[in-house]
mmCIF file of C-alpha atoms and ligand atoms in Angstrom:
data_model
loop_
_atom_site.group_PDB
_atom_site.id
_atom_site.type_symbol
_atom_site.label_atom_id
_atom_site.label_comp_id
_atom_site.label_asym_id
_atom_site.label_seq_id
_atom_site.Cartn_x
_atom_site.Cartn_y
_atom_site.Cartn_z
ATOM 1 C CA MET A 175 -112.154 -43.315 36.841
ATOM 2 C CA SER A 176 -112.093 -46.405 34.598
ATOM 3 C CA PRO A 177 -110.735 -49.684 36.067
ATOM 4 C CA LEU A 178 -107.720 -49.369 33.782
ATOM 5 C CA ASP A 179 -107.064 -45.765 34.940
ATOM 6 C CA HIS A 180 -106.850 -47.161 38.427
ATOM 7 C CA ILE A 181 -104.493 -50.011 37.414
ATOM 8 C CA ILE A 182 -102.208 -47.611 35.532
ATOM 9 C CA ARG A 183 -102.006 -45.094 38.376
ATOM 10 C CA THR A 184 -101.242 -47.837 40.874
ATOM 11 C CA GLU A 185 -98.541 -49.254 38.621
ATOM 12 C CA ILE A 186 -96.900 -45.839 38.133
ATOM 13 C CA ALA A 187 -97.061 -45.125 41.871
ATOM 14 C CA GLN A 188 -95.386 -48.445 42.637
ATOM 15 C CA THR A 189 -92.840 -48.887 39.850
ATOM 16 C CA GLY A 190 -92.397 -45.461 38.256
ATOM 17 C CA PRO A 191 -93.472 -43.748 35.017
ATOM 18 C CA LEU A 192 -94.537 -45.665 31.909
ATOM 19 C CA SER A 193 -93.196 -44.956 28.444
ATOM 20 C CA VAL A 194 -95.854 -43.743 25.974
ATOM 21 C CA LEU A 195 -95.294 -47.096 24.230
ATOM 22 C CA ASP A 196 -96.165 -49.108 27.348
ATOM 23 C CA TYR A 197 -99.054 -46.802 28.197
ATOM 24 C CA MET A 198 -100.594 -47.179 24.725
ATOM 25 C CA THR A 199 -100.050 -50.957 24.801
ATOM 26 C CA LEU A 200 -101.902 -51.218 28.124
ATOM 27 C CA CYS A 201 -104.727 -48.919 26.998
ATOM 28 C CA LEU A 202 -105.379 -50.881 23.818
ATOM 29 C CA SER A 203 -104.462 -54.435 24.755
ATOM 30 C CA HIS A 204 -104.820 -54.981 28.518
ATOM 31 C CA PRO A 205 -106.391 -58.458 28.531
ATOM 32 C CA GLU A 206 -109.345 -57.478 30.726
ATOM 33 C CA HIS A 207 -109.777 -53.727 30.312
ATOM 34 C CA GLY A 208 -107.939 -52.842 27.052
ATOM 35 C CA TYR A 209 -109.813 -50.887 24.389
ATOM 36 C CA TYR A 210 -110.014 -53.736 21.866
ATOM 37 C CA ARG A 211 -111.924 -55.933 24.296
ATOM 38 C CA ARG A 212 -114.910 -53.745 23.382
ATOM 39 C CA GLN A 213 -117.226 -55.082 20.738
ATOM 40 C CA GLU A 214 -118.936 -51.792 20.040
ATOM 41 C CA ALA A 215 -115.858 -49.680 19.261
ATOM 42 C CA ILE A 216 -116.088 -49.487 15.472
ATOM 43 C CA GLY A 217 -119.057 -48.195 13.470
ATOM 44 C CA ARG A 218 -121.686 -45.494 13.547
ATOM 45 C CA ALA A 219 -122.855 -46.501 17.029
ATOM 46 C CA GLY A 220 -119.305 -46.845 18.365
ATOM 47 C CA ASP A 221 -116.346 -44.512 18.814
ATOM 48 C CA PHE A 222 -114.969 -44.224 15.297
ATOM 49 C CA ILE A 223 -115.981 -45.221 11.793
ATOM 50 C CA THR A 224 -113.740 -46.806 9.188
ATOM 51 C CA ALA A 225 -113.923 -46.955 5.392
ATOM 52 C CA PRO A 226 -115.497 -50.447 5.162
ATOM 53 C CA GLU A 227 -118.224 -49.308 7.582
ATOM 54 C CA ILE A 228 -118.881 -46.201 5.458
ATOM 55 C CA SER A 229 -119.328 -47.909 2.103
ATOM 56 C CA GLN A 230 -119.470 -51.507 0.872
ATOM 57 C CA ILE A 231 -117.562 -50.295 -2.203
ATOM 58 C CA PHE A 232 -114.352 -50.052 -0.166
ATOM 59 C CA GLY A 233 -114.232 -53.782 0.641
ATOM 60 C CA GLU A 234 -115.502 -54.762 -2.799
ATOM 61 C CA LEU A 235 -112.758 -52.872 -4.608
ATOM 62 C CA ILE A 236 -110.052 -54.122 -2.253
ATOM 63 C CA GLY A 237 -111.392 -57.641 -2.839
ATOM 64 C CA LEU A 238 -111.132 -57.226 -6.602
ATOM 65 C CA TRP A 239 -107.649 -55.748 -6.193
ATOM 66 C CA ALA A 240 -106.637 -58.790 -4.102
ATOM 67 C CA GLY A 241 -108.165 -61.095 -6.724
ATOM 68 C CA THR A 242 -106.179 -59.447 -9.515
ATOM 69 C CA VAL A 243 -102.975 -59.691 -7.486
ATOM 70 C CA ALA A 244 -103.725 -63.314 -6.520
ATOM 71 C CA THR A 245 -103.787 -64.346 -10.176
ATOM 72 C CA LEU A 246 -100.280 -62.844 -10.592
ATOM 73 C CA LEU A 247 -98.840 -64.831 -7.681
ATOM 74 C CA ALA A 248 -99.319 -68.474 -8.625
ATOM 75 C CA GLU A 249 -101.297 -70.447 -11.187
ATOM 76 C CA ASP A 250 -101.934 -73.670 -9.375
ATOM 77 C CA LEU A 251 -101.384 -73.357 -5.613
ATOM 78 C CA PRO A 252 -104.053 -72.162 -3.185
ATOM 79 C CA ILE A 253 -103.704 -68.456 -2.381
ATOM 80 C CA ARG A 254 -103.863 -67.230 1.194
ATOM 81 C CA LEU A 255 -105.995 -64.089 1.440
ATOM 82 C CA ILE A 256 -105.004 -62.593 4.768
ATOM 83 C CA GLU A 257 -106.555 -59.629 6.539
ATOM 84 C CA ILE A 258 -104.781 -58.118 9.513
ATOM 85 C CA GLY A 259 -106.973 -56.372 12.095
ATOM 86 C CA PRO A 260 -110.358 -57.037 10.438
ATOM 87 C CA GLY A 261 -112.461 -55.046 12.954
ATOM 88 C CA ARG A 262 -116.070 -56.134 12.405
ATOM 89 C CA GLY A 263 -115.176 -58.333 9.396
ATOM 90 C CA THR A 264 -117.008 -56.028 6.987
ATOM 91 C CA LEU A 265 -114.134 -55.493 4.542
ATOM 92 C CA MET A 266 -113.548 -59.238 4.122
ATOM 93 C CA SER A 267 -117.258 -59.955 3.791
ATOM 94 C CA ASP A 268 -117.633 -57.328 1.011
ATOM 95 C CA ALA A 269 -114.384 -58.479 -0.632
ATOM 96 C CA LEU A 270 -115.480 -62.118 -0.809
ATOM 97 C CA ARG A 271 -118.862 -61.169 -2.228
ATOM 98 C CA ALA A 272 -117.133 -59.209 -4.999
ATOM 99 C CA LEU A 273 -114.660 -62.030 -5.636
ATOM 100 C CA ARG A 274 -117.420 -64.525 -6.339
ATOM 101 C CA VAL A 275 -117.661 -62.997 -9.822
ATOM 102 C CA VAL A 276 -114.057 -63.928 -10.717
ATOM 103 C CA PRO A 277 -114.395 -67.376 -12.295
ATOM 104 C CA GLY A 278 -112.458 -70.156 -10.558
ATOM 105 C CA LEU A 279 -110.690 -67.861 -8.103
ATOM 106 C CA ILE A 280 -112.846 -68.124 -5.012
ATOM 107 C CA ASP A 281 -112.242 -71.886 -4.752
ATOM 108 C CA ARG A 282 -108.487 -71.328 -4.664
ATOM 109 C CA LEU A 283 -108.631 -68.778 -1.849
ATOM 110 C CA ARG A 284 -107.982 -69.666 1.769
ATOM 111 C CA VAL A 285 -109.102 -66.834 4.017
ATOM 112 C CA HIS A 286 -107.105 -65.969 7.147
ATOM 113 C CA LEU A 287 -108.012 -63.306 9.685
ATOM 114 C CA VAL A 288 -105.253 -62.067 11.976
ATOM 115 C CA GLU A 289 -106.908 -60.647 15.088
ATOM 116 C CA PRO A 290 -105.493 -60.513 18.631
ATOM 117 C CA SER A 291 -108.777 -59.354 20.211
ATOM 118 C CA PRO A 292 -111.132 -62.190 21.262
ATOM 119 C CA ALA A 293 -114.087 -59.762 21.348
ATOM 120 C CA LEU A 294 -113.530 -58.647 17.749
ATOM 121 C CA THR A 295 -112.821 -62.225 16.636
ATOM 122 C CA ALA A 296 -116.302 -63.162 17.898
ATOM 123 C CA ILE A 297 -117.899 -60.407 15.791
ATOM 124 C CA GLN A 298 -115.863 -61.380 12.728
ATOM 125 C CA GLU A 299 -116.978 -65.000 13.104
ATOM 126 C CA ARG A 300 -120.577 -63.841 13.027
ATOM 127 C CA THR A 301 -120.048 -61.556 10.022
ATOM 128 C CA LEU A 302 -118.213 -64.241 8.057
ATOM 129 C CA ALA A 303 -120.415 -67.215 8.978
ATOM 130 C CA GLY A 304 -120.976 -69.135 5.755
ATOM 131 C CA ALA A 305 -118.395 -67.106 3.798
ATOM 132 C CA PRO A 306 -116.333 -68.940 1.179
ATOM 133 C CA GLY A 307 -112.593 -69.575 1.597
ATOM 134 C CA LEU A 308 -112.830 -71.593 4.855
ATOM 135 C CA PRO A 309 -111.970 -68.625 7.113
ATOM 136 C CA GLN A 310 -109.529 -69.276 9.927
ATOM 137 C CA TRP A 311 -108.442 -66.951 12.741
ATOM 138 C CA HIS A 312 -104.939 -66.369 14.113
ATOM 139 C CA PRO A 313 -103.671 -64.061 16.866
ATOM 140 C CA ASP A 314 -100.642 -63.111 14.737
ATOM 141 C CA LEU A 315 -99.355 -63.329 11.182
ATOM 142 C CA ALA A 316 -96.671 -65.891 12.035
ATOM 143 C CA GLY A 317 -99.452 -68.435 12.663
ATOM 144 C CA VAL A 318 -100.799 -68.298 9.078
ATOM 145 C CA PRO A 319 -99.598 -71.311 7.048
ATOM 146 C CA ALA A 320 -97.017 -70.652 4.320
ATOM 147 C CA GLY A 321 -98.025 -70.209 0.677
ATOM 148 C CA PRO A 322 -98.505 -67.457 -1.904
ATOM 149 C CA SER A 323 -100.375 -64.701 -0.115
ATOM 150 C CA VAL A 324 -102.144 -61.378 -0.446
ATOM 151 C CA VAL A 325 -102.310 -59.391 2.787
ATOM 152 C CA VAL A 326 -104.603 -56.433 3.384
ATOM 153 C CA ALA A 327 -104.810 -54.157 6.425
ATOM 154 C CA ASN A 328 -107.024 -51.093 6.822
ATOM 155 C CA GLU A 329 -106.496 -48.767 9.795
ATOM 156 C CA VAL A 330 -104.342 -51.263 11.657
ATOM 157 C CA LEU A 331 -100.913 -49.606 11.689
ATOM 158 C CA ASP A 332 -102.387 -46.475 13.303
ATOM 159 C CA ALA A 333 -103.437 -48.661 16.241
ATOM 160 C CA LEU A 334 -99.990 -50.125 16.820
ATOM 161 C CA PRO A 335 -98.397 -48.656 19.943
ATOM 162 C CA LEU A 336 -96.127 -45.694 19.453
ATOM 163 C CA ARG A 337 -92.854 -44.574 21.005
ATOM 164 C CA GLN A 338 -92.468 -40.864 21.404
ATOM 165 C CA LEU A 339 -89.074 -39.241 21.894
ATOM 166 C CA VAL A 340 -88.569 -35.622 22.904
ATOM 167 C CA ALA A 341 -85.507 -33.566 21.900
ATOM 168 C CA ARG A 342 -83.379 -32.083 24.715
ATOM 169 C CA SER A 343 -80.049 -30.445 23.848
ATOM 170 C CA GLY A 344 -79.644 -32.520 20.703
ATOM 171 C CA CYS A 345 -80.502 -35.870 22.323
ATOM 172 C CA TRP A 346 -83.749 -37.829 22.242
ATOM 173 C CA HIS A 347 -85.427 -38.639 25.550
ATOM 174 C CA GLU A 348 -88.292 -41.105 26.001
ATOM 175 C CA ARG A 349 -91.684 -39.407 26.504
ATOM 176 C CA LEU A 350 -93.333 -40.765 29.622
ATOM 177 C CA VAL A 351 -96.691 -40.948 31.309
ATOM 178 C CA VAL A 352 -96.271 -39.846 34.943
ATOM 179 C CA LEU A 353 -98.462 -39.077 37.924
ATOM 180 C CA GLY A 354 -98.921 -35.314 38.186
ATOM 181 C CA ARG A 355 -99.063 -33.414 41.496
ATOM 182 C CA ASP A 356 -102.855 -33.567 41.495
ATOM 183 C CA GLY A 357 -102.749 -37.360 41.095
ATOM 184 C CA ASP A 358 -103.877 -37.195 37.452
ATOM 185 C CA LEU A 359 -101.834 -38.655 34.629
ATOM 186 C CA ALA A 360 -99.541 -36.234 32.806
ATOM 187 C CA PHE A 361 -96.838 -36.395 30.150
ATOM 188 C CA GLY A 362 -93.215 -36.267 31.294
ATOM 189 C CA ILE A 363 -89.750 -36.771 29.849
ATOM 190 C CA SER A 364 -87.065 -39.223 30.934
ATOM 191 C CA ASP A 365 -83.869 -37.635 32.322
ATOM 192 C CA VAL A 366 -81.737 -40.216 30.552
ATOM 193 C CA PRO A 367 -81.074 -39.854 26.803
ATOM 194 C CA SER A 368 -82.355 -42.802 24.753
ATOM 195 C CA ALA A 369 -80.280 -44.836 22.331
ATOM 196 C CA ALA A 370 -82.012 -43.208 19.307
ATOM 197 C CA PRO A 371 -79.454 -41.411 17.125
ATOM 198 C CA PRO A 372 -79.018 -37.813 18.342
ATOM 199 C CA VAL A 373 -80.177 -35.153 15.910
ATOM 200 C CA ALA A 374 -78.348 -31.868 16.133
ATOM 201 C CA ASP A 375 -80.988 -29.884 14.233
ATOM 202 C CA ALA A 376 -83.926 -30.871 16.438
ATOM 203 C CA PRO A 377 -85.026 -27.894 18.537
ATOM 204 C CA ASP A 378 -85.848 -28.688 22.160
ATOM 205 C CA ASP A 379 -89.310 -30.201 22.657
ATOM 206 C CA SER A 380 -89.634 -31.523 19.099
ATOM 207 C CA ILE A 381 -91.155 -34.979 19.086
ATOM 208 C CA LEU A 382 -90.054 -38.003 17.085
ATOM 209 C CA GLU A 383 -92.476 -40.930 16.752
ATOM 210 C CA LEU A 384 -91.300 -44.495 16.212
ATOM 211 C CA ARG A 385 -93.431 -47.634 15.935
ATOM 212 C CA PRO A 386 -91.606 -50.865 16.750
ATOM 213 C CA GLY A 387 -94.670 -52.959 15.769
ATOM 214 C CA VAL A 388 -94.440 -51.802 12.138
ATOM 215 C CA ASP A 389 -90.980 -53.269 11.767
ATOM 216 C CA ASP A 390 -92.134 -56.545 13.368
ATOM 217 C CA LEU A 391 -95.058 -56.763 10.960
ATOM 218 C CA VAL A 392 -92.907 -55.959 7.926
ATOM 219 C CA ALA A 393 -90.398 -58.621 9.036
ATOM 220 C CA ALA A 394 -93.215 -61.196 9.200
ATOM 221 C CA ILE A 395 -94.398 -60.229 5.693
ATOM 222 C CA ALA A 396 -90.834 -60.400 4.367
ATOM 223 C CA ALA A 397 -90.446 -63.875 5.910
ATOM 224 C CA ARG A 398 -93.583 -65.042 4.059
ATOM 225 C CA GLY A 399 -92.265 -63.469 0.868
ATOM 226 C CA ARG A 400 -88.989 -65.379 0.994
ATOM 227 C CA ALA A 401 -90.697 -68.761 0.673
ATOM 228 C CA TYR A 402 -93.578 -67.823 -1.687
ATOM 229 C CA PRO A 403 -94.659 -64.667 -3.504
ATOM 230 C CA CYS A 404 -96.400 -62.221 -1.222
ATOM 231 C CA ALA A 405 -98.087 -58.850 -1.740
ATOM 232 C CA ALA A 406 -99.497 -56.590 0.973
ATOM 233 C CA LEU A 407 -101.698 -53.503 1.000
ATOM 234 C CA PHE A 408 -101.766 -51.005 3.845
ATOM 235 C CA VAL A 409 -104.409 -48.281 3.983
ATOM 236 C CA ASP A 410 -104.184 -45.784 6.796
ATOM 237 C CA TYR A 411 -104.173 -42.167 7.813
ATOM 238 C CA GLY A 412 -100.756 -40.649 7.947
ATOM 239 C CA HIS A 413 -98.024 -38.739 6.166
ATOM 240 C CA THR A 414 -95.955 -39.548 3.102
ATOM 241 C CA ALA A 415 -92.640 -38.255 4.477
ATOM 242 C CA THR A 416 -91.250 -38.601 7.997
ATOM 243 C CA ARG A 417 -91.866 -35.461 10.004
ATOM 244 C CA ARG A 418 -91.675 -34.435 13.626
ATOM 245 C CA GLY A 419 -94.591 -33.735 15.915
ATOM 246 C CA ASP A 420 -97.028 -35.302 18.344
ATOM 247 C CA THR A 421 -99.821 -37.129 16.480
ATOM 248 C CA LEU A 422 -101.157 -39.287 19.317
ATOM 249 C CA GLN A 423 -104.934 -38.924 19.285
ATOM 250 C CA ALA A 424 -107.779 -40.142 21.419
ATOM 251 C CA VAL A 425 -111.284 -40.583 20.061
ATOM 252 C CA ARG A 426 -114.466 -41.402 21.919
ATOM 253 C CA ARG A 427 -117.927 -41.435 20.383
ATOM 254 C CA HIS A 428 -116.627 -39.728 17.237
ATOM 255 C CA ARG A 429 -115.089 -36.842 19.191
ATOM 256 C CA THR A 430 -111.503 -35.996 20.050
ATOM 257 C CA ALA A 431 -110.739 -36.833 23.668
ATOM 258 C CA ASP A 432 -107.853 -36.571 26.147
ATOM 259 C CA PRO A 433 -105.374 -39.441 25.595
ATOM 260 C CA LEU A 434 -104.610 -39.540 29.334
ATOM 261 C CA ARG A 435 -108.214 -39.997 30.494
ATOM 262 C CA ASP A 436 -110.643 -42.912 30.464
ATOM 263 C CA ALA A 437 -107.927 -45.460 29.719
ATOM 264 C CA GLY A 438 -109.367 -48.515 27.992
ATOM 265 C CA ASP A 439 -112.622 -46.741 27.117
ATOM 266 C CA THR A 440 -111.082 -44.378 24.559
ATOM 267 C CA ASP A 441 -109.498 -45.302 21.236
ATOM 268 C CA LEU A 442 -105.850 -44.290 20.913
ATOM 269 C CA SER A 443 -104.099 -44.086 17.552
ATOM 270 C CA ALA A 444 -101.507 -42.001 15.751
ATOM 271 C CA GLN A 445 -100.568 -41.111 12.190
ATOM 272 C CA VAL A 446 -98.681 -43.667 10.149
ATOM 273 C CA ASP A 447 -95.259 -42.636 8.871
ATOM 274 C CA PHE A 448 -95.389 -44.151 5.370
ATOM 275 C CA GLU A 449 -91.787 -43.232 4.634
ATOM 276 C CA ALA A 450 -90.661 -45.232 7.677
ATOM 277 C CA LEU A 451 -92.902 -48.137 6.595
ATOM 278 C CA ALA A 452 -91.401 -48.179 3.078
ATOM 279 C CA ARG A 453 -87.876 -47.842 4.493
ATOM 280 C CA SER A 454 -88.466 -50.794 6.808
ATOM 281 C CA ALA A 455 -89.848 -52.868 3.921
ATOM 282 C CA ILE A 456 -86.862 -52.151 1.706
ATOM 283 C CA SER A 457 -84.425 -53.002 4.525
ATOM 284 C CA HIS A 458 -86.188 -56.385 4.817
ATOM 285 C CA GLY A 459 -85.760 -57.057 1.091
ATOM 286 C CA LEU A 460 -89.279 -56.128 -0.069
ATOM 287 C CA GLU A 461 -90.282 -53.627 -2.761
ATOM 288 C CA ALA A 462 -92.662 -50.776 -1.915
ATOM 289 C CA ASP A 463 -95.201 -49.134 -4.277
ATOM 290 C CA GLY A 464 -96.748 -45.805 -3.333
ATOM 291 C CA PRO A 465 -97.971 -44.335 -1.112
ATOM 292 C CA VAL A 466 -100.801 -42.776 -3.094
ATOM 293 C CA PRO A 467 -103.800 -40.917 -1.665
ATOM 294 C CA GLN A 468 -106.821 -43.151 -1.044
ATOM 295 C CA ALA A 469 -108.833 -41.131 -3.605
ATOM 296 C CA VAL A 470 -106.281 -41.912 -6.312
ATOM 297 C CA PHE A 471 -106.182 -45.618 -5.458
ATOM 298 C CA MET A 472 -109.961 -45.941 -5.304
ATOM 299 C CA GLY A 473 -110.270 -43.960 -8.539
ATOM 300 C CA ALA A 474 -107.866 -46.325 -10.311
ATOM 301 C CA LEU A 475 -109.893 -49.277 -9.034
ATOM 302 C CA GLY A 476 -113.135 -47.861 -10.447
ATOM 303 C CA VAL A 477 -114.949 -46.369 -7.458
ATOM 304 C CA VAL A 478 -117.066 -44.074 -9.636
ATOM 305 C CA GLU A 479 -118.178 -46.828 -12.014
ATOM 306 C CA ARG A 480 -118.959 -49.184 -9.117
ATOM 307 C CA ALA A 481 -121.009 -46.503 -7.327
ATOM 308 C CA GLN A 482 -122.972 -45.760 -10.522
ATOM 309 C CA ARG A 483 -123.767 -49.448 -11.058
ATOM 310 C CA LEU A 484 -124.865 -49.895 -7.441
ATOM 311 C CA MET A 485 -127.051 -46.768 -7.576
ATOM 312 C CA LEU A 486 -128.822 -48.084 -10.663
ATOM 313 C CA SER A 487 -129.414 -51.479 -9.108
ATOM 314 C CA ALA A 488 -130.648 -50.069 -5.777
ATOM 315 C CA PRO A 489 -132.376 -46.732 -6.587
ATOM 316 C CA THR A 490 -133.938 -46.377 -3.133
ATOM 317 C CA ARG A 491 -130.438 -46.373 -1.595
ATOM 318 C CA ALA A 492 -128.843 -44.229 -4.308
ATOM 319 C CA ALA A 493 -128.310 -41.148 -2.122
ATOM 320 C CA ASP A 494 -126.588 -43.177 0.619
ATOM 321 C CA ILE A 495 -124.435 -45.056 -1.891
ATOM 322 C CA GLU A 496 -123.317 -41.808 -3.475
ATOM 323 C CA ALA A 497 -122.614 -40.141 -0.126
ATOM 324 C CA GLY A 498 -120.536 -43.134 1.048
ATOM 325 C CA ALA A 499 -118.470 -43.253 -2.137
ATOM 326 C CA LEU A 500 -117.887 -39.500 -2.067
ATOM 327 C CA ARG A 501 -116.744 -39.678 1.546
ATOM 328 C CA LEU A 502 -114.106 -42.308 0.669
ATOM 329 C CA ILE A 503 -112.599 -40.063 -2.007
ATOM 330 C CA ASP A 504 -113.271 -36.624 -0.538
ATOM 331 C CA PRO A 505 -110.136 -34.592 -1.346
ATOM 332 C CA ALA A 506 -110.689 -32.510 1.805
ATOM 333 C CA GLY A 507 -111.147 -35.623 3.992
ATOM 334 C CA MET A 508 -110.465 -39.344 3.767
ATOM 335 C CA GLY A 509 -109.483 -39.191 0.098
ATOM 336 C CA SER A 510 -106.282 -37.334 0.915
ATOM 337 C CA ARG A 511 -105.786 -37.985 4.630
ATOM 338 C CA PHE A 512 -105.644 -41.727 3.990
ATOM 339 C CA LYS A 513 -102.812 -43.193 1.933
ATOM 340 C CA VAL A 514 -102.264 -46.591 0.353
ATOM 341 C CA LEU A 515 -98.924 -48.375 0.258
ATOM 342 C CA GLY A 516 -98.217 -51.733 -1.372
ATOM 343 C CA LEU A 517 -95.397 -54.120 -0.483
ATOM 344 C CA ARG A 518 -94.322 -57.046 -2.634
ATOM 345 C CA SER A 519 -91.704 -59.733 -2.600
ATOM 346 C CA LYS A 520 -88.922 -59.431 -5.176
ATOM 347 C CA GLY A 521 -89.869 -60.832 -8.578
ATOM 348 C CA LEU A 522 -93.412 -59.456 -8.545
ATOM 349 C CA GLY A 523 -94.230 -56.489 -10.774
ATOM 350 C CA ARG A 524 -95.620 -53.162 -9.603
ATOM 351 C CA LEU A 525 -98.952 -53.657 -7.859
ATOM 352 C CA PRO A 526 -102.114 -52.430 -9.620
ATOM 353 C CA GLY A 527 -103.439 -49.004 -8.655
ATOM 354 C CA LEU A 528 -100.147 -47.878 -7.079
HETATM 355 N N1 SAH B 175 -109.728 -52.977 9.608
HETATM 356 C C1 SAH B 175 -110.919 -52.687 10.374
HETATM 357 C C2 SAH B 175 -110.634 -52.372 11.828
HETATM 358 C C3 SAH B 175 -109.701 -51.253 12.148
HETATM 359 S S1 SAH B 175 -109.513 -51.055 13.916
HETATM 360 C C4 SAH B 175 -111.724 -51.613 9.714
HETATM 361 O O1 SAH B 175 -111.221 -50.994 8.784
HETATM 362 O O2 SAH B 175 -112.857 -51.393 10.127
HETATM 363 C C5 SAH B 175 -107.983 -51.864 14.219
HETATM 364 C C6 SAH B 175 -108.019 -53.367 14.144
HETATM 365 O O3 SAH B 175 -106.683 -53.858 14.301
HETATM 366 C C7 SAH B 175 -108.831 -54.072 15.206
HETATM 367 O O4 SAH B 175 -109.427 -55.210 14.636
HETATM 368 C C8 SAH B 175 -107.755 -54.447 16.217
HETATM 369 O O5 SAH B 175 -108.137 -55.455 17.104
HETATM 370 C C9 SAH B 175 -106.645 -54.856 15.292
HETATM 371 N N2 SAH B 175 -105.288 -54.897 15.862
HETATM 372 C C10 SAH B 175 -104.774 -54.130 16.837
HETATM 373 N N3 SAH B 175 -103.488 -54.481 17.065
HETATM 374 C C11 SAH B 175 -103.196 -55.485 16.208
HETATM 375 C C12 SAH B 175 -102.032 -56.279 15.962
HETATM 376 N N4 SAH B 175 -100.925 -56.099 16.651
HETATM 377 N N5 SAH B 175 -102.106 -57.236 15.008
HETATM 378 C C13 SAH B 175 -103.232 -57.425 14.303
HETATM 379 N N6 SAH B 175 -104.359 -56.698 14.493
HETATM 380 C C14 SAH B 175 -104.340 -55.744 15.433
#
């Protein structure tokens, strides 16, 4: 049993069941034993691999996208290039390398990394040592100074803790993590209906997923966008339209695992509801573009041309470069499973590629 398993069982035994939301928060963010304290989580040698770790082209193209958007935001002021949840710092490192080719832009960029995990911040500092843009780190978006800004976030929303509600006789009840008879953790359901609006057409046991952290993040972006122009790009796995069902998933060493075992040593995430994200953005006064499949977005940004150029300049790595690019746009994999949604403050035109 992991130390966090023990803490969670003791807490449930003493104070009662946890909501899925509180359970996921503890698993990912417990200050001593939470999953994101681990330095080795992301990458081939870790538990899961993300697009920037698969191919340098991902970060390069997002960098060029951010550069194009930055030039639309303001002509004279410095531009804040903000990444939320930068993992190992690979996306930002590749983005800044690509942005060096845009004349005059790199000197106007101020780079901000929003990262609550001290362990991952340490890795990002190493990756970005000597990078342009005077990188600064912040535990949350509210700490980034005001100014015109471009925000990017890859595979961050899926890691934000999730509420799950279960339908019972037309009412939604909080899904819980309880202690089973054998002493192991198990899922349960609260007896008391929650305040979520009842849905008459939901058959018993259907599951509704809500993510309070998405609304908080959108509110922080909208607040930035009220003072200065702001554009944001979210890339994540998820669905275009809100649907019911349990999408909580646990991954350990690239394999699916049990979300109720090995707390703190297993990655927990769940699909992003892009319709809910866009709805939240619009209710906060932002405009939303997309979502489009990752393959479409990367195609519009020139993934094929970039891969061809790289393969010519590094022939010994050509097979790897091609395989990485193809994986990003694979219609049977990441290319369709991942979606891209842009948000922008009012007054900005539709964002490129969306
Ligand atoms: N973007 C990276 C890492 C994805 S893993 C990549 O593509 O490789 C998720 C990242 O989000 C981690 O860096 C994690 O620490 C961070 N994260 C988790 N919760 C967060 C929050 N509430 N705000 C900002 N970042 C968060």
